[in-house]
mmCIF file of C-alpha atoms in Angstrom:
data_model
loop_
_atom_site.group_PDB
_atom_site.id
_atom_site.type_symbol
_atom_site.label_atom_id
_atom_site.label_comp_id
_atom_site.label_asym_id
_atom_site.label_seq_id
_atom_site.Cartn_x
_atom_site.Cartn_y
_atom_site.Cartn_z
ATOM 1 C CA MET A 259 0.000 0.000 0.000
ATOM 2 C CA ARG A 260 1.125 3.567 -0.683
ATOM 3 C CA LYS A 261 1.996 5.537 2.413
ATOM 4 C CA ASN A 262 -1.084 7.076 4.059
ATOM 5 C CA LEU A 263 -3.490 5.277 1.709
ATOM 6 C CA PRO A 264 -5.617 2.400 3.050
ATOM 7 C CA TYR A 265 -5.843 0.657 -0.316
ATOM 8 C CA SER A 266 -3.620 -0.939 -2.945
ATOM 9 C CA LEU A 267 -4.759 -2.098 -6.390
ATOM 10 C CA ARG A 268 -2.613 -4.336 -8.555
ATOM 11 C CA HIS A 269 -2.869 -5.537 -12.146
ATOM 12 C CA MET A 270 -1.957 -9.181 -11.646
ATOM 13 C CA ASP A 271 -3.338 -12.670 -11.114
ATOM 14 C CA GLY A 272 -5.154 -12.818 -7.802
ATOM 15 C CA ALA A 273 -3.618 -16.084 -6.625
ATOM 16 C CA LYS A 274 -0.113 -14.753 -7.206
ATOM 17 C CA GLY A 275 -1.102 -11.487 -5.598
ATOM 18 C CA LEU A 276 -2.332 -13.254 -2.495
ATOM 19 C CA MET A 277 0.903 -15.192 -2.250
ATOM 20 C CA SER A 278 2.854 -11.909 -2.224
ATOM 21 C CA LEU A 279 1.184 -10.872 1.063
ATOM 22 C CA PRO A 280 2.492 -11.741 4.534
ATOM 23 C CA ASP A 281 1.174 -14.996 5.978
ATOM 24 C CA LYS A 282 -1.824 -14.665 8.311
ATOM 25 C CA SER A 283 -2.278 -10.970 7.552
ATOM 26 C CA VAL A 284 -5.780 -10.922 6.024
ATOM 27 C CA LYS A 285 -9.018 -10.863 8.028
ATOM 28 C CA LEU A 286 -11.416 -11.359 5.097
ATOM 29 C CA ILE A 287 -10.991 -12.592 1.548
ATOM 30 C CA TYR A 288 -14.163 -11.719 -0.312
ATOM 31 C CA GLY A 289 -14.601 -12.086 -4.037
ATOM 32 C CA SER A 290 -16.625 -13.300 -6.956
ATOM 33 C CA PRO A 291 -14.559 -15.570 -9.237
ATOM 34 C CA PRO A 292 -15.521 -16.451 -12.797
ATOM 35 C CA TYR A 293 -18.673 -18.542 -12.733
ATOM 36 C CA PRO A 294 -18.561 -22.093 -14.094
ATOM 37 C CA ASN A 295 -19.360 -22.187 -17.818
ATOM 38 C CA ALA A 296 -19.944 -18.423 -18.029
ATOM 39 C CA THR A 297 -18.536 -16.764 -21.137
ATOM 40 C CA ARG A 298 -16.956 -13.465 -20.125
ATOM 41 C CA ASN A 299 -14.397 -11.096 -21.630
ATOM 42 C CA TYR A 300 -11.963 -12.169 -18.881
ATOM 43 C CA GLY A 301 -12.168 -15.840 -19.836
ATOM 44 C CA THR A 302 -14.252 -18.961 -19.310
ATOM 45 C CA TRP A 303 -13.792 -21.497 -16.516
ATOM 46 C CA ASN A 304 -15.544 -24.653 -17.674
ATOM 47 C CA SER A 305 -17.049 -26.773 -14.913
ATOM 48 C CA SER A 306 -14.785 -29.703 -15.882
ATOM 49 C CA GLU A 307 -11.709 -27.649 -14.949
ATOM 50 C CA TYR A 308 -13.237 -25.358 -12.337
ATOM 51 C CA ILE A 309 -11.739 -26.913 -9.227
ATOM 52 C CA GLU A 310 -8.306 -26.971 -10.841
ATOM 53 C CA LYS A 311 -8.550 -23.286 -11.791
ATOM 54 C CA ILE A 312 -9.797 -22.047 -8.422
ATOM 55 C CA SER A 313 -7.452 -24.192 -6.311
ATOM 56 C CA PRO A 314 -4.460 -21.780 -6.458
ATOM 57 C CA PHE A 315 -6.666 -19.050 -5.009
ATOM 58 C CA ILE A 316 -7.880 -21.242 -2.151
ATOM 59 C CA ASN A 317 -4.362 -22.527 -1.461
ATOM 60 C CA ALA A 318 -3.155 -18.946 -1.190
ATOM 61 C CA ALA A 319 -6.131 -17.880 0.910
ATOM 62 C CA ARG A 320 -5.443 -20.678 3.370
ATOM 63 C CA LYS A 321 -1.911 -19.331 3.938
ATOM 64 C CA LYS A 322 -2.741 -15.640 4.098
ATOM 65 C CA LEU A 323 -5.890 -15.601 6.231
ATOM 66 C CA ARG A 324 -5.496 -14.874 9.924
ATOM 67 C CA ASP A 325 -6.428 -17.573 12.415
ATOM 68 C CA ASP A 326 -9.661 -15.622 13.008
ATOM 69 C CA GLY A 327 -10.149 -14.942 9.298
ATOM 70 C CA PHE A 328 -12.928 -15.661 6.822
ATOM 71 C CA LEU A 329 -13.338 -16.579 3.160
ATOM 72 C CA VAL A 330 -16.523 -15.615 1.305
ATOM 73 C CA ILE A 331 -17.004 -16.591 -2.340
ATOM 74 C CA ASN A 332 -19.999 -15.301 -4.306
ATOM 75 C CA VAL A 333 -20.657 -17.645 -7.214
ATOM 76 C CA LYS A 334 -23.238 -19.591 -9.165
ATOM 77 C CA ALA A 335 -22.987 -22.609 -11.422
ATOM 78 C CA ASN A 336 -24.272 -22.204 -14.944
ATOM 79 C CA ARG A 337 -25.812 -25.133 -16.748
ATOM 80 C CA GLU A 338 -23.964 -27.701 -18.806
ATOM 81 C CA LYS A 339 -24.482 -27.530 -22.559
ATOM 82 C CA PRO A 340 -27.120 -29.943 -23.874
ATOM 83 C CA SER A 341 -26.128 -32.757 -26.180
ATOM 84 C CA ASP A 342 -28.003 -35.284 -28.283
ATOM 85 C CA GLY A 343 -30.590 -36.884 -26.048
ATOM 86 C CA THR A 344 -29.473 -34.925 -22.955
ATOM 87 C CA ASN A 345 -31.047 -31.801 -21.518
ATOM 88 C CA SER A 346 -29.046 -28.860 -20.192
ATOM 89 C CA ARG A 347 -28.445 -29.912 -16.584
ATOM 90 C CA ARG A 348 -27.306 -27.675 -13.765
ATOM 91 C CA SER A 349 -23.661 -28.099 -12.825
ATOM 92 C CA LEU A 350 -22.979 -29.235 -9.251
ATOM 93 C CA VAL A 351 -19.368 -28.063 -9.210
ATOM 94 C CA ILE A 352 -20.110 -25.295 -6.677
ATOM 95 C CA GLU A 353 -21.592 -27.828 -4.277
ATOM 96 C CA LYS A 354 -18.449 -29.901 -4.842
ATOM 97 C CA LEU A 355 -16.299 -26.854 -4.078
ATOM 98 C CA ALA A 356 -18.191 -26.225 -0.836
ATOM 99 C CA VAL A 357 -17.530 -29.771 0.349
ATOM 100 C CA MET A 358 -13.873 -29.529 -0.635
ATOM 101 C CA LEU A 359 -13.435 -26.281 1.314
ATOM 102 C CA GLU A 360 -14.022 -28.367 4.436
ATOM 103 C CA GLU A 361 -12.575 -31.716 3.424
ATOM 104 C CA LYS A 362 -9.484 -30.588 1.469
ATOM 105 C CA TRP A 363 -8.735 -27.105 2.758
ATOM 106 C CA HIS A 364 -9.977 -27.693 6.329
ATOM 107 C CA LEU A 365 -12.077 -24.558 6.554
ATOM 108 C CA TYR A 366 -15.326 -24.459 8.522
ATOM 109 C CA CYS A 367 -18.672 -23.627 6.944
ATOM 110 C CA VAL A 368 -20.301 -20.652 8.639
ATOM 111 C CA ASP A 369 -23.138 -20.878 6.132
ATOM 112 C CA ILE A 370 -24.026 -21.109 2.482
ATOM 113 C CA GLU A 371 -26.157 -18.038 2.022
ATOM 114 C CA ILE A 372 -28.474 -17.403 -0.876
ATOM 115 C CA TRP A 373 -28.675 -14.184 -2.866
ATOM 116 C CA ILE A 374 -32.127 -13.949 -4.445
ATOM 117 C CA LYS A 375 -32.250 -11.551 -7.388
ATOM 118 C CA ASP A 376 -35.274 -9.295 -7.749
ATOM 119 C CA ASN A 377 -34.537 -8.837 -11.456
ATOM 120 C CA PRO A 378 -32.998 -12.061 -12.820
ATOM 121 C CA VAL A 379 -31.950 -12.117 -16.449
ATOM 122 C CA PRO A 380 -34.495 -14.038 -18.585
ATOM 123 C CA THR A 381 -32.940 -17.022 -20.304
ATOM 124 C CA GLY A 382 -35.783 -18.647 -22.167
ATOM 125 C CA LEU A 383 -34.966 -21.959 -20.471
ATOM 126 C CA ARG A 384 -37.690 -24.590 -20.916
ATOM 127 C CA VAL A 385 -36.273 -27.615 -19.063
ATOM 128 C CA ALA A 386 -36.076 -25.969 -15.609
ATOM 129 C CA CYS A 387 -37.224 -22.852 -13.781
ATOM 130 C CA GLN A 388 -35.681 -19.440 -14.339
ATOM 131 C CA ASP A 389 -32.358 -19.005 -12.554
ATOM 132 C CA ALA A 390 -32.823 -16.339 -9.857
ATOM 133 C CA TYR A 391 -30.245 -16.987 -7.121
ATOM 134 C CA GLU A 392 -26.543 -17.246 -6.400
ATOM 135 C CA GLN A 393 -24.631 -18.775 -3.511
ATOM 136 C CA ASN A 394 -22.313 -17.092 -1.020
ATOM 137 C CA LEU A 395 -19.945 -19.715 0.371
ATOM 138 C CA TRP A 396 -19.009 -18.382 3.832
ATOM 139 C CA PHE A 397 -16.167 -20.208 5.572
ATOM 140 C CA ALA A 398 -14.016 -19.579 8.651
ATOM 141 C CA VAL A 399 -10.433 -20.572 9.424
ATOM 142 C CA SER A 400 -11.274 -21.377 13.045
ATOM 143 C CA PRO A 401 -13.986 -23.804 14.180
ATOM 144 C CA ASN A 402 -14.733 -21.314 16.976
ATOM 145 C CA TRP A 403 -15.353 -18.201 14.898
ATOM 146 C CA THR A 404 -16.886 -14.894 16.002
ATOM 147 C CA ILE A 405 -18.989 -12.574 13.837
ATOM 148 C CA ASN A 406 -20.379 -9.082 14.442
ATOM 149 C CA ILE A 407 -24.009 -10.134 14.531
ATOM 150 C CA ASP A 408 -25.282 -6.770 15.786
ATOM 151 C CA ASP A 409 -23.686 -4.957 12.841
ATOM 152 C CA ILE A 410 -25.801 -6.846 10.311
ATOM 153 C CA ARG A 411 -29.155 -6.900 12.081
ATOM 154 C CA ARG A 412 -32.209 -5.865 10.081
ATOM 155 C CA GLU A 413 -35.324 -3.843 10.803
ATOM 156 C CA TYR A 414 -38.215 -5.720 12.352
ATOM 157 C CA GLU A 415 -41.349 -6.175 10.302
ATOM 158 C CA GLN A 416 -44.178 -4.148 11.834
ATOM 159 C CA THR A 417 -46.352 -7.268 11.969
ATOM 160 C CA SER A 418 -43.664 -9.004 14.047
ATOM 161 C CA LEU A 419 -43.465 -6.112 16.506
ATOM 162 C CA LYS A 420 -47.244 -6.144 16.970
ATOM 163 C CA HIS A 421 -47.195 -9.899 17.426
ATOM 164 C CA TYR A 422 -44.452 -9.741 20.052
ATOM 165 C CA ALA A 423 -46.290 -6.987 21.927
ATOM 166 C CA ASN A 424 -49.640 -8.762 22.060
ATOM 167 C CA ASN A 425 -48.752 -12.432 22.433
ATOM 168 C CA GLU A 426 -47.088 -14.804 24.837
ATOM 169 C CA TYR A 427 -45.325 -17.873 23.475
ATOM 170 C CA HIS A 428 -46.063 -21.261 25.075
ATOM 171 C CA PRO A 429 -44.422 -24.705 24.765
ATOM 172 C CA ARG A 430 -45.913 -26.755 21.960
ATOM 173 C CA GLN A 431 -47.882 -29.830 22.824
ATOM 174 C CA ASN A 432 -46.472 -31.905 19.960
ATOM 175 C CA GLY A 433 -43.005 -32.231 21.484
ATOM 176 C CA VAL A 434 -41.243 -29.640 19.332
ATOM 177 C CA GLY A 435 -38.879 -27.853 21.689
ATOM 178 C CA TYR A 436 -38.558 -24.387 20.187
ATOM 179 C CA VAL A 437 -40.140 -22.836 23.301
ATOM 180 C CA LYS A 438 -39.164 -24.414 26.628
ATOM 181 C CA LYS A 439 -41.424 -22.280 28.819
ATOM 182 C CA SER A 440 -44.045 -19.573 28.461
ATOM 183 C CA LYS A 441 -42.507 -16.203 27.647
ATOM 184 C CA LYS A 442 -42.910 -12.897 25.871
ATOM 185 C CA ILE A 443 -40.357 -11.741 23.334
ATOM 186 C CA ASP A 444 -38.775 -8.333 23.777
ATOM 187 C CA PRO A 445 -37.449 -7.024 20.454
ATOM 188 C CA ASN A 446 -33.733 -6.317 20.375
ATOM 189 C CA PRO A 447 -33.241 -2.516 20.169
ATOM 190 C CA MET A 448 -30.565 -3.069 17.488
ATOM 191 C CA GLY A 449 -32.930 -4.964 15.218
ATOM 192 C CA ALA A 450 -33.970 -8.475 14.248
ATOM 193 C CA LEU A 451 -31.467 -11.251 13.660
ATOM 194 C CA PRO A 452 -30.079 -11.276 10.097
ATOM 195 C CA LEU A 453 -31.250 -13.910 7.651
ATOM 196 C CA ASN A 454 -29.046 -16.161 5.560
ATOM 197 C CA VAL A 455 -31.023 -15.045 2.516
ATOM 198 C CA ILE A 456 -30.159 -11.765 0.800
ATOM 199 C CA LYS A 457 -32.728 -10.196 -1.510
ATOM 200 C CA GLY A 458 -32.039 -7.401 -3.936
ATOM 201 C CA ALA A 459 -31.609 -6.274 -7.478
ATOM 202 C CA VAL A 460 -28.733 -7.091 -9.790
ATOM 203 C CA SER A 461 -26.511 -4.054 -10.274
ATOM 204 C CA ALA A 462 -27.778 -1.675 -12.950
ATOM 205 C CA LYS A 463 -24.283 -0.313 -13.629
ATOM 206 C CA ILE A 464 -23.323 -0.507 -17.295
ATOM 207 C CA GLY A 465 -19.655 -0.524 -18.194
ATOM 208 C CA LYS A 466 -16.800 -2.613 -19.501
ATOM 209 C CA HIS A 467 -17.158 -5.208 -16.719
ATOM 210 C CA GLN A 468 -19.834 -7.760 -17.545
ATOM 211 C CA ALA A 469 -20.770 -8.751 -13.991
ATOM 212 C CA VAL A 470 -20.619 -5.757 -11.628
ATOM 213 C CA GLN A 471 -21.702 -6.665 -8.101
ATOM 214 C CA PRO A 472 -24.295 -4.691 -6.139
ATOM 215 C CA ASN A 473 -22.640 -2.983 -3.165
ATOM 216 C CA TYR A 474 -24.912 -4.594 -0.575
ATOM 217 C CA LEU A 475 -23.296 -8.017 -1.098
ATOM 218 C CA PRO A 476 -19.722 -7.292 0.086
ATOM 219 C CA ASN A 477 -21.075 -4.750 2.578
ATOM 220 C CA LYS A 478 -22.748 -7.470 4.648
ATOM 221 C CA TYR A 479 -19.694 -9.691 4.949
ATOM 222 C CA ILE A 480 -17.276 -6.831 5.598
ATOM 223 C CA LYS A 481 -19.483 -5.682 8.469
ATOM 224 C CA ALA A 482 -19.994 -9.224 9.752
ATOM 225 C CA THR A 483 -16.373 -10.374 9.829
ATOM 226 C CA THR A 484 -14.084 -7.349 10.230
ATOM 227 C CA GLN A 485 -13.373 -4.319 12.391
ATOM 228 C CA GLU A 486 -12.174 -0.878 11.332
ATOM 229 C CA GLY A 487 -8.575 -1.080 10.160
ATOM 230 C CA ASP A 488 -8.708 -4.795 9.299
ATOM 231 C CA LEU A 489 -7.368 -5.916 5.920
ATOM 232 C CA VAL A 490 -9.807 -7.165 3.270
ATOM 233 C CA VAL A 491 -8.568 -8.673 -0.010
ATOM 234 C CA ASP A 492 -10.490 -9.312 -3.233
ATOM 235 C CA PRO A 493 -8.490 -11.495 -5.655
ATOM 236 C CA TRP A 494 -11.086 -10.956 -8.427
ATOM 237 C CA MET A 495 -11.498 -7.221 -7.891
ATOM 238 C CA GLY A 496 -13.235 -6.213 -11.096
ATOM 239 C CA THR A 497 -14.155 -2.533 -10.924
ATOM 240 C CA GLY A 498 -13.685 -2.384 -7.174
ATOM 241 C CA THR A 499 -17.061 -2.821 -5.478
ATOM 242 C CA THR A 500 -15.488 -4.596 -2.482
ATOM 243 C CA GLY A 501 -12.885 -1.853 -2.165
ATOM 244 C CA VAL A 502 -15.510 0.893 -2.305
ATOM 245 C CA GLU A 503 -17.371 -0.680 0.610
ATOM 246 C CA CYS A 504 -14.107 -1.076 2.534
ATOM 247 C CA MET A 505 -13.429 2.647 2.178
ATOM 248 C CA ARG A 506 -16.941 3.511 3.346
ATOM 249 C CA LEU A 507 -16.566 1.228 6.374
ATOM 250 C CA GLY A 508 -13.019 2.224 7.329
ATOM 251 C CA ARG A 509 -11.249 -1.021 6.391
ATOM 252 C CA ARG A 510 -7.977 -1.461 4.516
ATOM 253 C CA PHE A 511 -8.210 -3.052 1.087
ATOM 254 C CA ILE A 512 -6.003 -4.829 -1.441
ATOM 255 C CA GLY A 513 -7.409 -5.867 -4.805
ATOM 256 C CA PHE A 514 -6.044 -7.842 -7.748
ATOM 257 C CA ASP A 515 -7.346 -8.265 -11.281
ATOM 258 C CA ILE A 516 -5.938 -9.568 -14.563
ATOM 259 C CA MET A 517 -7.716 -6.887 -16.621
ATOM 260 C CA SER A 518 -5.872 -3.558 -16.675
ATOM 261 C CA GLU A 519 -8.982 -1.589 -17.641
ATOM 262 C CA TYR A 520 -10.808 -2.937 -14.588
ATOM 263 C CA VAL A 521 -7.955 -1.934 -12.313
ATOM 264 C CA ALA A 522 -8.034 1.580 -13.764
ATOM 265 C CA GLN A 523 -11.791 1.853 -13.198
ATOM 266 C CA ALA A 524 -11.502 0.378 -9.709
ATOM 267 C CA ARG A 525 -8.867 2.977 -8.854
ATOM 268 C CA GLU A 526 -11.257 5.775 -9.797
ATOM 269 C CA ASN A 527 -14.168 4.232 -7.875
ATOM 270 C CA ILE A 528 -12.182 3.501 -4.719
ATOM 271 C CA LYS A 529 -10.367 6.834 -4.748
ATOM 272 C CA ARG A 530 -13.742 8.587 -4.931
ATOM 273 C CA ALA A 531 -15.158 6.549 -2.046
ATOM 274 C CA TYR A 532 -12.067 7.181 0.083
ATOM 275 C CA LYS A 533 -12.244 10.912 -0.592
ATOM 276 C CA GLU A 534 -15.932 11.031 0.325
ATOM 277 C CA LYS A 535 -15.275 9.134 3.536
ATOM 278 C CA ASP A 536 -12.409 11.486 4.398
ATOM 279 C CA GLU A 537 -14.477 14.613 3.693
ATOM 280 C CA ASN A 538 -17.438 13.346 5.743
ATOM 281 C CA GLY A 539 -15.236 12.282 8.667
#
């Protein structure tokens, strides 16, 4: 990082970039790698070679994450191409990757969260339902992890608040043990517990990058897993959405990308966010 700047952006392969960092220096690695079978201007990772292509990134992440660190990968599996007598089936390589993150890389699954898109792209698919979600693979280095649950709470629904105010909960008679004894629920003043489902629109930004993330995705995981001043790294930086949110939240950021034009755009976006944060205190 340049002196006095909390961010560093580098035009290079993200796995190699990660390996250039000190061991156990990163609190959160958050990124969105190429999706299996997706044709993009930065290349295509076919599902048959997906694990091989992503492995250098995970190997590097395992070395560079702190003992209290986290890895979050936003990704979805596109369908396999149909052939004679075979429909276009959904690839299961992301499910395979999730299992391998525990079994091969010895990380611990905090959750596999679902991002539901309010405005999914129509595909005209006729052998399955329209694709409207992606997965966020959320893993911890330690089996005894800690997250900032209060920082990602959500507003209560008004119907829930009315229900809590006017009702007492009693043990069920069918043996289900959700409620052990009669009680009223007092809403937490900081909000309701967060869900492992994220709902929102796909980014409307139009530019050279073909898959710009909405800011609310990295925002949640930065808040949940880091404190001010912690280091966040995105090895697939794109145009810098993760870095922008780091600047807004007072985190340090390092980003890598193989596309020079993305790095240039990310530098503009992150510089602007840092300046706004600095001006607003």
